[in-house]
Coordinates of N, CA and C and ligand atoms in Angstrom, one line a residue:
X108 N 129.4 71.9 88.1 CA 128.7 71.3 89.2 C 129.5 70.1 89.7
X109 N 129.8 69.2 88.7 CA 130.5 68.0 89.1 C 131.8 68.2 89.7
X110 N 132.5 69.3 89.3 CA 133.9 69.6 89.8 C 133.9 69.7 91.3
X111 N 132.7 70.2 91.9 CA 132.7 70.4 93.3 C 132.3 69.1 94.1
X112 N 132.0 68.1 93.3 CA 131.4 66.9 94.0 C 132.2 66.3 95.1
X113 N 133.6 66.5 94.9 CA 134.5 65.9 96.0 C 134.2 66.5 97.3
X114 N 133.9 67.8 97.3 CA 133.7 68.5 98.5 C 132.4 68.4 99.2
X115 N 131.4 67.8 98.5 CA 130.1 67.7 99.0 C 130.1 66.6 100.1
X116 N 129.6 67.0 101.3 CA 129.6 66.0 102.4 C 128.8 64.7 102.0
X117 N 129.3 63.6 102.5 CA 128.7 62.3 102.2 C 127.2 62.3 102.7
X118 N 126.9 62.9 103.8 CA 125.6 63.0 104.3 C 124.6 63.7 103.3
X119 N 125.2 64.7 102.7 CA 124.3 65.4 101.7 C 124.1 64.5 100.5
X120 N 125.2 63.9 100.0 CA 125.1 63.0 98.9 C 124.0 61.9 99.1
X121 N 124.0 61.4 100.4 CA 123.0 60.4 100.8 C 121.6 60.9 100.8
X122 N 121.4 62.2 101.0 CA 120.1 62.7 101.0 C 119.6 63.1 99.6
X123 N 120.5 63.2 98.6 CA 120.0 63.6 97.3 C 119.0 62.6 96.7
X124 N 119.1 61.3 96.8 CA 118.1 60.5 96.2 C 116.7 60.7 96.8
X125 N 116.7 61.1 98.1 CA 115.4 61.3 98.8 C 114.8 62.6 98.3
X126 N 115.6 63.7 98.1 CA 115.1 64.9 97.5 C 114.5 64.6 96.1
X127 N 115.3 63.8 95.4 CA 114.8 63.4 94.0 C 113.5 62.7 94.0
X128 N 113.4 61.8 95.0 CA 112.1 61.0 95.1 C 110.9 61.9 95.4
X129 N 111.1 62.8 96.4 CA 110.0 63.7 96.8 C 109.7 64.6 95.6
X130 N 110.7 65.2 95.0 CA 110.4 66.1 93.9 C 109.8 65.4 92.7
X131 N 110.1 64.1 92.4 CA 109.5 63.4 91.4 C 108.0 63.2 91.7
X132 N 107.7 62.9 92.9 CA 106.3 62.8 93.3 C 105.5 64.1 93.1
X133 N 106.1 65.2 93.6 CA 105.5 66.5 93.4 C 105.3 66.8 91.9
X134 N 106.3 66.5 91.1 CA 106.3 66.8 89.7 C 105.2 66.0 89.0
X135 N 105.1 64.7 89.4 CA 104.1 63.8 88.8 C 102.7 64.3 89.2
X136 N 102.6 64.8 90.4 CA 101.3 65.3 90.8 C 100.9 66.7 90.3
X137 N 101.8 67.2 89.5 CA 101.4 68.5 88.8 C 101.6 69.7 89.7
X138 N 102.5 69.6 90.8 CA 102.7 70.7 91.6 C 103.9 71.6 91.1
X139 N 103.6 72.9 90.8 CA 104.6 73.7 90.2 C 105.6 74.2 91.1
X140 N 105.1 74.6 92.3 CA 106.1 75.2 93.2 C 105.8 74.8 94.7
X141 N 106.8 74.8 95.5 CA 106.6 74.4 96.9 C 107.5 75.3 97.8
X142 N 106.9 75.7 98.9 CA 107.7 76.5 99.8 C 108.7 75.6 100.5
X143 N 109.8 76.2 101.0 CA 110.8 75.4 101.7 C 110.2 74.8 103.0
X144 N 109.2 75.6 103.6 CA 108.6 75.0 104.8 C 107.8 73.8 104.5
X145 N 107.0 73.9 103.4 CA 106.1 72.7 103.0 C 107.0 71.5 102.7
X146 N 108.1 71.8 101.9 CA 108.9 70.6 101.5 C 109.6 70.0 102.8
X147 N 110.0 70.9 103.7 CA 110.6 70.4 104.9 C 109.6 69.6 105.8
X148 N 108.4 70.0 105.8 CA 107.4 69.3 106.6 C 107.2 67.9 105.9
X149 N 107.1 67.9 104.6 CA 106.9 66.6 103.9 C 108.0 65.7 104.1
X150 N 109.2 66.2 104.1 CA 110.4 65.4 104.2 C 110.9 65.1 105.6
X151 N 110.3 65.8 106.5 CA 110.7 65.6 107.9 C 112.1 66.1 108.2
X152 N 112.6 67.1 107.5 CA 113.9 67.8 107.8 C 113.6 69.3 107.8
X153 N 114.5 70.1 108.4 CA 114.3 71.5 108.6 C 114.5 72.2 107.2
X154 N 113.8 73.3 107.1 CA 114.0 74.1 105.9 C 115.4 74.6 105.7
X155 N 116.0 74.9 106.9 CA 117.4 75.4 106.8 C 118.4 74.2 106.4
X156 N 118.0 73.0 106.8 CA 118.8 71.9 106.3 C 118.7 71.7 104.8
X157 N 117.5 71.9 104.3 CA 117.3 71.8 102.8 C 118.1 72.9 102.1
X158 N 118.0 74.1 102.6 CA 118.8 75.2 102.0 C 120.3 74.9 102.0
X159 N 120.8 74.5 103.2 CA 122.2 74.2 103.3 C 122.6 73.1 102.3
X160 N 121.8 72.1 102.3 CA 122.1 70.9 101.3 C 122.2 71.5 99.9
X161 N 121.2 72.2 99.5 CA 121.2 72.7 98.1 C 122.2 73.7 97.8
X162 N 122.7 74.4 98.8 CA 123.8 75.4 98.6 C 125.1 74.8 98.2
X163 N 125.2 73.5 98.5 CA 126.4 72.8 98.0 C 126.5 72.7 96.5
X164 N 125.3 73.0 95.8 CA 125.3 72.9 94.4 C 124.9 74.2 93.8
X165 N 125.1 75.3 94.5 CA 124.8 76.6 93.9 C 123.6 77.2 94.5
X166 N 122.7 76.5 95.2 CA 121.5 77.1 95.8 C 120.4 77.2 94.8
X167 N 119.2 77.0 95.3 CA 118.0 77.1 94.5 C 116.9 77.7 95.3
X168 N 115.9 78.1 94.6 CA 114.7 78.7 95.3 C 114.9 80.2 95.6
X169 N 113.8 80.8 95.8 CA 113.8 82.3 96.0 C 113.0 82.6 97.3
X170 N 113.5 83.6 98.0 CA 112.8 84.0 99.2 C 111.4 84.5 98.8
X171 N 110.4 83.9 99.5 CA 109.0 84.3 99.2 C 108.4 83.5 98.1
X172 N 109.1 82.8 97.4 CA 108.6 82.0 96.3 C 108.7 80.5 96.6
X173 N 109.8 80.1 97.2 CA 110.0 78.7 97.4 C 110.8 78.1 96.2
X174 N 110.5 76.9 96.0 CA 111.2 76.2 94.9 C 110.3 75.9 93.7
X175 N 110.8 76.1 92.5 CA 110.1 75.7 91.3 C 110.4 74.2 91.2
X176 N 109.3 73.4 91.3 CA 109.5 71.9 91.4 C 110.2 71.3 90.2
X177 N 109.7 71.8 89.0 CA 110.3 71.2 87.7 C 111.8 71.5 87.7
X178 N 112.1 72.8 87.9 CA 113.5 73.2 87.8 C 114.4 72.4 88.9
X179 N 113.9 72.3 90.1 CA 114.7 71.7 91.1 C 114.8 70.2 90.8
X180 N 113.7 69.6 90.4 CA 113.7 68.2 90.0 C 114.8 67.9 88.9
X181 N 114.8 68.7 87.9 CA 115.7 68.6 86.8 C 117.2 68.8 87.3
X182 N 117.3 69.8 88.2 CA 118.7 70.1 88.7 C 119.2 68.9 89.5
X183 N 118.4 68.3 90.3 CA 118.9 67.2 91.1 C 119.1 66.0 90.3
X184 N 118.3 65.8 89.2 CA 118.5 64.7 88.3 C 119.9 64.9 87.6
X185 N 120.3 66.1 87.3 CA 121.6 66.4 86.7 C 122.7 66.2 87.7
X186 N 122.5 66.7 88.9 CA 123.5 66.6 90.0 C 123.8 65.1 90.2
X187 N 122.8 64.3 90.3 CA 123.0 62.8 90.5 C 123.6 62.2 89.3
X188 N 123.2 62.7 88.1 CA 123.7 62.1 86.9 C 122.7 61.2 86.2
X189 N 121.4 61.4 86.6 CA 120.3 60.5 86.1 C 119.8 61.0 84.7
X190 N 120.4 62.1 84.3 CA 120.0 62.6 82.9 C 120.8 61.9 81.8
X191 N 121.7 61.1 82.2 CA 122.5 60.4 81.2 C 122.2 58.9 81.2
X192 N 122.5 58.2 80.1 CA 122.4 56.7 80.1 C 123.6 56.1 80.8
X193 N 123.4 55.2 81.7 CA 124.5 54.4 82.2 C 124.3 52.9 81.8
X194 N 125.3 52.3 81.4 CA 125.2 50.9 80.9 C 125.8 50.0 82.0
X195 N 125.0 49.0 82.3 CA 125.3 48.1 83.4 C 125.6 46.6 83.0
X196 N 126.4 45.9 83.7 CA 126.4 44.5 83.6 C 126.1 43.9 85.0
X197 N 125.6 42.7 85.1 CA 125.4 42.0 86.3 C 126.3 40.8 86.4
X198 N 127.2 40.7 87.4 CA 128.0 39.5 87.5 C 127.5 38.6 88.6
X199 N 127.1 37.4 88.2 CA 126.4 36.5 89.1 C 124.9 36.6 88.8
X200 N 124.5 35.6 88.0 CA 123.1 35.6 87.6 C 122.2 34.6 88.4
X201 N 122.4 34.6 89.7 CA 121.6 33.8 90.6 C 120.3 34.5 91.0
X202 N 119.9 34.3 92.3 CA 118.7 34.9 92.8 C 118.7 36.4 92.7
X203 N 119.7 37.0 93.3 CA 119.8 38.4 93.4 C 120.0 39.0 92.0
X204 N 121.0 38.5 91.3 CA 121.3 39.0 89.9 C 120.1 39.0 89.0
X205 N 119.3 37.9 89.1 CA 118.1 37.8 88.2 C 117.0 38.8 88.7
X206 N 116.9 38.9 90.0 CA 115.9 39.8 90.5 C 116.2 41.3 90.0
X207 N 117.5 41.6 90.1 CA 117.8 43.0 89.6 C 117.6 43.1 88.1
X208 N 118.0 42.1 87.4 CA 117.8 42.1 85.9 C 116.3 42.2 85.6
X209 N 115.5 41.6 86.4 CA 114.0 41.7 86.1 C 113.3 43.0 86.5
X210 N 114.0 43.8 87.3 CA 113.4 45.0 87.8 C 113.6 46.1 86.8
X211 N 112.6 46.4 86.1 CA 112.7 47.3 84.9 C 112.8 48.8 85.3
X212 N 112.5 49.2 86.5 CA 112.6 50.6 86.9 C 113.9 51.2 86.8
X213 N 115.0 50.4 87.0 CA 116.4 51.0 86.8 C 116.6 51.5 85.4
X214 N 116.0 50.7 84.5 CA 116.2 51.0 83.1 C 115.4 52.3 82.8
X215 N 114.3 52.5 83.4 CA 113.5 53.7 83.2 C 114.3 54.9 83.6
X216 N 115.2 54.7 84.6 CA 116.0 55.8 85.1 C 117.4 55.9 84.3
X217 N 117.5 55.2 83.2 CA 118.7 55.3 82.4 C 119.8 54.3 82.6
X218 N 119.5 53.3 83.5 CA 120.5 52.2 83.7 C 120.2 51.1 82.8
X219 N 120.9 51.0 81.7 CA 120.6 50.0 80.7 C 121.4 48.7 81.0
X220 N 120.7 47.6 81.2 CA 121.4 46.4 81.4 C 121.9 45.8 80.0
X221 N 123.2 45.5 79.9 CA 123.7 45.0 78.6 C 124.0 43.5 78.6
X222 N 124.3 43.0 79.8 CA 124.5 41.5 79.9 C 124.6 41.1 81.3
X223 N 124.4 39.8 81.5 CA 124.7 39.2 82.8 C 125.9 38.2 82.6
X224 N 126.7 38.0 83.6 CA 127.8 37.0 83.5 C 127.7 36.0 84.6
X225 N 128.1 34.8 84.3 CA 128.1 33.8 85.3 C 129.1 32.7 84.9
X226 N 129.3 31.8 85.9 CA 130.2 30.7 85.6 C 129.5 29.4 85.4
X227 N 128.2 29.4 85.8 CA 127.4 28.1 85.8 C 126.9 27.8 84.4
X228 N 127.4 26.6 83.9 CA 127.0 26.3 82.5 C 125.5 26.2 82.3
X229 N 124.8 25.9 83.4 CA 123.3 25.8 83.3 C 122.6 27.1 83.1
X230 N 123.3 28.2 83.5 CA 122.7 29.5 83.3 C 123.2 30.2 82.0
X231 N 124.4 29.9 81.6 CA 125.0 30.5 80.5 C 124.2 30.3 79.2
X232 N 123.8 31.3 78.5 CA 123.0 31.1 77.3 C 121.5 31.4 77.5
X233 N 121.1 31.4 78.8 CA 119.7 31.8 79.1 C 119.5 33.3 78.9
X234 N 118.3 33.6 78.6 CA 118.0 35.0 78.4 C 117.1 35.5 79.6
X235 N 117.3 36.8 80.0 CA 116.4 37.4 81.0 C 115.9 38.7 80.3
X236 N 114.7 38.8 80.1 CA 114.1 40.0 79.4 C 114.9 40.3 78.1
X237 N 115.2 39.2 77.4 CA 115.9 39.4 76.2 C 117.4 39.7 76.3
X238 N 117.9 39.6 77.5 CA 119.4 39.9 77.7 C 120.1 38.6 78.1
X239 N 121.2 38.3 77.5 CA 121.8 37.0 77.6 C 122.7 36.9 78.8
X240 N 122.7 35.7 79.4 CA 123.7 35.4 80.5 C 124.9 34.8 79.7
X241 N 126.0 35.5 79.9 CA 127.2 35.2 79.2 C 128.2 34.5 80.1
X242 N 129.1 33.7 79.5 CA 130.2 33.1 80.3 C 131.1 34.3 80.8
X243 N 131.5 34.2 82.1 CA 132.3 35.2 82.6 C 133.6 35.5 81.8
X244 N 134.1 34.5 81.1 CA 135.2 34.6 80.3 C 135.0 35.7 79.1
X245 N 133.8 35.9 78.8 CA 133.4 36.9 77.8 C 133.5 38.3 78.3
X246 N 133.7 38.4 79.6 CA 133.9 39.8 80.2 C 135.3 40.2 79.9
X247 N 135.5 41.1 79.0 CA 136.8 41.6 78.6 C 136.8 43.1 78.5
X248 N 138.0 43.7 78.4 CA 138.2 45.2 78.2 C 137.4 45.6 76.9
X249 N 137.5 44.7 75.9 CA 136.8 45.0 74.7 C 135.3 45.1 74.8
X250 N 134.8 44.1 75.6 CA 133.3 44.1 75.8 C 132.9 45.4 76.5
X251 N 133.7 45.7 77.5 CA 133.3 46.9 78.3 C 133.4 48.2 77.4
X252 N 134.4 48.2 76.6 CA 134.6 49.4 75.7 C 133.5 49.5 74.7
X253 N 133.2 48.4 74.0 CA 132.2 48.3 72.9 C 130.8 48.7 73.5
X254 N 130.5 48.2 74.7 CA 129.2 48.4 75.2 C 129.1 49.6 76.2
X255 N 130.2 50.4 76.2 CA 130.3 51.5 77.1 C 129.8 51.2 78.5
X256 N 130.3 50.1 79.1 CA 129.8 49.7 80.4 C 130.4 50.6 81.5
X257 N 129.6 51.3 82.3 CA 130.2 52.0 83.4 C 129.8 51.5 84.8
X258 N 128.9 50.6 84.9 CA 128.5 50.0 86.2 C 128.5 48.5 86.2
X259 N 129.2 47.9 87.2 CA 129.1 46.4 87.3 C 128.4 46.1 88.6
X260 N 127.3 45.3 88.5 CA 126.6 44.9 89.7 C 127.1 43.6 90.2
X261 N 127.6 43.5 91.4 CA 128.3 42.3 91.9 C 127.3 41.5 92.7
X262 N 126.9 40.3 92.2 CA 125.9 39.5 92.8 C 126.4 38.0 93.0
X263 N 127.7 37.9 93.3 CA 128.3 36.6 93.4 C 128.4 36.3 94.9
X264 N 128.6 35.0 95.3 CA 128.9 34.7 96.7 C 130.1 35.5 97.2
X265 N 130.1 35.7 98.5 CA 131.1 36.7 99.1 C 132.5 36.2 98.8
X266 N 132.8 34.9 98.8 CA 134.1 34.4 98.6 C 134.7 34.7 97.2
X267 N 133.8 35.0 96.3 CA 134.3 35.3 94.9 C 134.2 36.7 94.6
X268 N 133.7 37.5 95.5 CA 133.3 38.9 95.2 C 134.6 39.7 94.8
X269 N 135.7 39.6 95.6 CA 136.8 40.4 95.3 C 137.4 40.1 93.9
X270 N 137.5 38.7 93.7 CA 138.1 38.3 92.4 C 137.2 38.9 91.2
X271 N 135.9 38.8 91.4 CA 135.1 39.3 90.3 C 135.2 40.8 90.2
X272 N 135.3 41.5 91.3 CA 135.5 42.9 91.3 C 136.8 43.3 90.6
X273 N 137.9 42.5 90.9 CA 139.1 42.8 90.3 C 139.0 42.6 88.8
X274 N 138.3 41.6 88.4 CA 138.1 41.4 86.9 C 137.4 42.6 86.3
X275 N 136.3 43.0 86.9 CA 135.6 44.2 86.4 C 136.5 45.4 86.3
X276 N 137.3 45.6 87.3 CA 138.1 46.8 87.4 C 139.2 46.7 86.3
X277 N 139.8 45.5 86.1 CA 140.8 45.3 85.1 C 140.2 45.5 83.7
X278 N 138.9 45.3 83.6 CA 138.3 45.6 82.3 C 137.8 47.1 82.2
X279 N 138.3 47.9 83.2 CA 138.0 49.3 83.1 C 136.6 49.8 83.5
X280 N 135.9 48.9 84.3 CA 134.6 49.4 84.8 C 135.0 50.3 86.1
X281 N 134.4 51.4 86.1 CA 134.7 52.4 87.1 C 133.8 52.6 88.3
X282 N 132.7 51.8 88.2 CA 131.7 51.9 89.3 C 131.2 50.5 89.7
X283 N 131.2 50.1 90.9 CA 130.7 48.8 91.4 C 129.6 49.0 92.3
X284 N 128.5 48.2 92.0 CA 127.4 48.2 93.0 C 127.4 46.8 93.6
X285 N 127.8 46.8 94.8 CA 128.1 45.5 95.4 C 127.1 45.0 96.4
X286 N 126.5 43.8 96.0 CA 125.5 43.2 96.9 C 126.1 42.1 97.8
X287 N 127.4 41.7 97.6 CA 128.0 40.6 98.4 C 128.3 41.2 99.7
X288 N 128.1 40.4 100.8 CA 128.4 40.9 102.2 C 129.8 40.9 102.5
X289 N 130.6 41.7 101.8 CA 132.1 41.7 102.0 C 132.6 43.1 101.6
X290 N 133.7 43.5 102.3 CA 134.3 44.8 101.9 C 135.2 44.6 100.8
X291 N 135.0 45.2 99.7 CA 135.8 45.1 98.5 C 136.8 46.2 98.4
X292 N 138.0 45.8 98.1 CA 139.1 46.9 97.9 C 139.0 47.3 96.4
X293 N 139.0 48.6 96.2 CA 138.9 49.1 94.9 C 140.1 50.0 94.5
X294 N 140.3 50.1 93.2 CA 141.4 51.0 92.7 C 141.0 52.5 93.0
X295 N 142.0 53.4 93.0 CA 141.7 54.8 93.4 C 140.7 55.4 92.5
X296 N 140.6 55.1 91.3 CA 139.7 55.7 90.4 C 138.3 55.0 90.2
X297 N 138.1 54.1 91.1 CA 136.9 53.3 91.0 C 136.0 53.7 92.3
X298 N 134.7 53.8 92.0 CA 133.8 54.1 93.1 C 132.9 52.8 93.4
X299 N 132.6 52.7 94.7 CA 131.8 51.5 95.0 C 130.6 51.9 96.0
X300 N 129.5 51.2 95.8 CA 128.4 51.4 96.7 C 127.9 50.1 97.1
X301 N 127.9 49.8 98.4 CA 127.4 48.5 99.0 C 125.9 48.5 99.3
X302 N 125.3 47.4 99.0 CA 123.9 47.3 99.4 C 123.8 46.1 100.4
X303 N 123.3 46.4 101.6 CA 123.2 45.3 102.6 C 121.8 45.3 103.1
X304 N 120.9 44.6 102.5 CA 119.5 44.5 103.0 C 119.4 44.1 104.4
X305 N 120.4 43.2 104.8 CA 120.4 42.7 106.2 C 120.6 43.8 107.2
X306 N 121.4 44.8 106.9 CA 121.7 45.9 107.8 C 120.3 46.5 108.1
X307 N 119.5 46.7 107.1 CA 118.2 47.4 107.3 C 117.3 46.5 108.1
X308 N 117.3 45.2 107.8 CA 116.5 44.3 108.5 C 116.9 44.2 110.0
X309 N 118.2 44.2 110.3 CA 118.7 44.2 111.7 C 118.3 45.5 112.4
X310 N 118.4 46.6 111.7 CA 118.0 47.8 112.3 C 116.5 47.8 112.7
X311 N 115.7 47.3 111.8 CA 114.3 47.1 112.1 C 114.1 46.2 113.4
X312 N 114.9 45.1 113.4 CA 114.8 44.2 114.5 C 115.1 44.9 115.8
X313 N 116.2 45.7 115.8 CA 116.6 46.4 117.0 C 115.5 47.3 117.4
X314 N 114.9 48.1 116.5 CA 113.8 49.0 116.8 C 112.6 48.2 117.4
X315 N 112.3 47.1 116.9 CA 111.2 46.2 117.4 C 111.5 45.9 118.8
X316 N 112.7 45.5 119.1 CA 113.0 45.0 120.4 C 113.2 46.1 121.4
X317 N 113.8 47.2 121.0 CA 114.0 48.3 121.9 C 112.8 49.1 122.3
X318 N 111.7 48.9 121.5 CA 110.5 49.7 121.8 C 109.6 49.0 122.7
X319 N 110.0 47.8 123.1 CA 109.2 47.0 124.0 C 109.2 47.5 125.5
Ligands
NAI47 P1 123.1 32.6 94.1 O1 123.9 31.4 94.5 O2 121.7 32.4 93.7 O3 123.8 33.3 92.9 C1 125.2 33.6 92.8 C2 125.6 33.4 91.3 O4 127.0 33.8 91.2 C3 125.5 31.9 90.9 O5 124.7 31.8 89.7 C4 127.0 31.5 90.6 O6 127.1 30.6 89.6 C5 127.6 32.9 90.3 N1 129.0 33.0 90.4 C6 129.8 32.4 91.4 N2 131.1 32.7 91.2 C7 131.1 33.5 90.1 C8 132.2 34.1 89.3 N3 133.4 34.0 89.7 N4 131.9 34.8 88.2 C9 130.6 34.9 87.8 N5 129.5 34.3 88.4 C10 129.8 33.6 89.6 O7 123.2 33.6 95.3 P2 122.3 34.9 95.6 O8 121.2 34.4 96.5 O9 121.9 35.5 94.3 O10 123.2 35.9 96.3 C11 124.3 36.5 95.6 C12 125.1 37.4 96.6 O11 124.2 38.4 97.1 C13 125.6 36.7 97.8 O12 126.9 37.2 98.1 C14 124.6 37.0 98.9 O13 125.2 36.9 100.1 C15 124.3 38.4 98.5 N6 123.0 38.9 99.0 C16 123.0 40.2 99.3 C17 121.8 40.8 99.7 C18 121.9 42.2 100.0 O14 121.1 42.8 100.7 N7 122.9 42.9 99.6 C19 120.6 40.0 99.9 C20 120.7 38.7 99.5 C21 121.9 38.1 99.1

């Protein structure tokens, strides 16, 4: 399944978390199966779009039966990679870094926070949920290897973000979750995902103003 992932369109990849969310909800509510029509109504996309999307991963569901919720939920969990543990570090233990560290739901989904890193002597040595804020100098290839770190969360000011990203990549971290408002250049074998809350807020703002 993973071997095909390069060919999966970005738009489909972006819809996967939403499928996962809806199926988690159905699963939690004890619903065993759902017709493609019902799922499409709930999600606000067409049944054919759902079929097309899922066909990228081999296709699921049966004509006249619909989807087995548990099976599809597990399949999407595997496709996304949420069935494995991922070990994270947070670089920049300020407002955003601490907020992410305090949010325990990521851990429930297998993203285990192993350490936070910062340069501020006032923060170094403090614990958040029992996890220590370490001096950035302690971030080494050895640390990454020993703790099997695969994700670095970048929560530093934008002017330091590329330097910090370079450091993480030099230490062999292969995935960056970037909160700094800057485009980071990454090595060919490194993946990056940017989070910009302000984009979402500005979109809301546009909608508020254009609907008047
Ligand atoms: P903050 O100033 O509270 O925290 C930044 C931390 O990074 C500080 O503790 C600082 O000591 C540390 N730091 C600076 N250089 C470092 C380095 N080279 N290595 C390790 N640590 C270093 O800032 P805040 O509010 O937490 O914001 C962090 C970043 O997130 C900023 O780039 C900000 O623009 C961005 N941000 C992004 C949002 C989003 O939607 N993606 C929302 C809010 C903020």
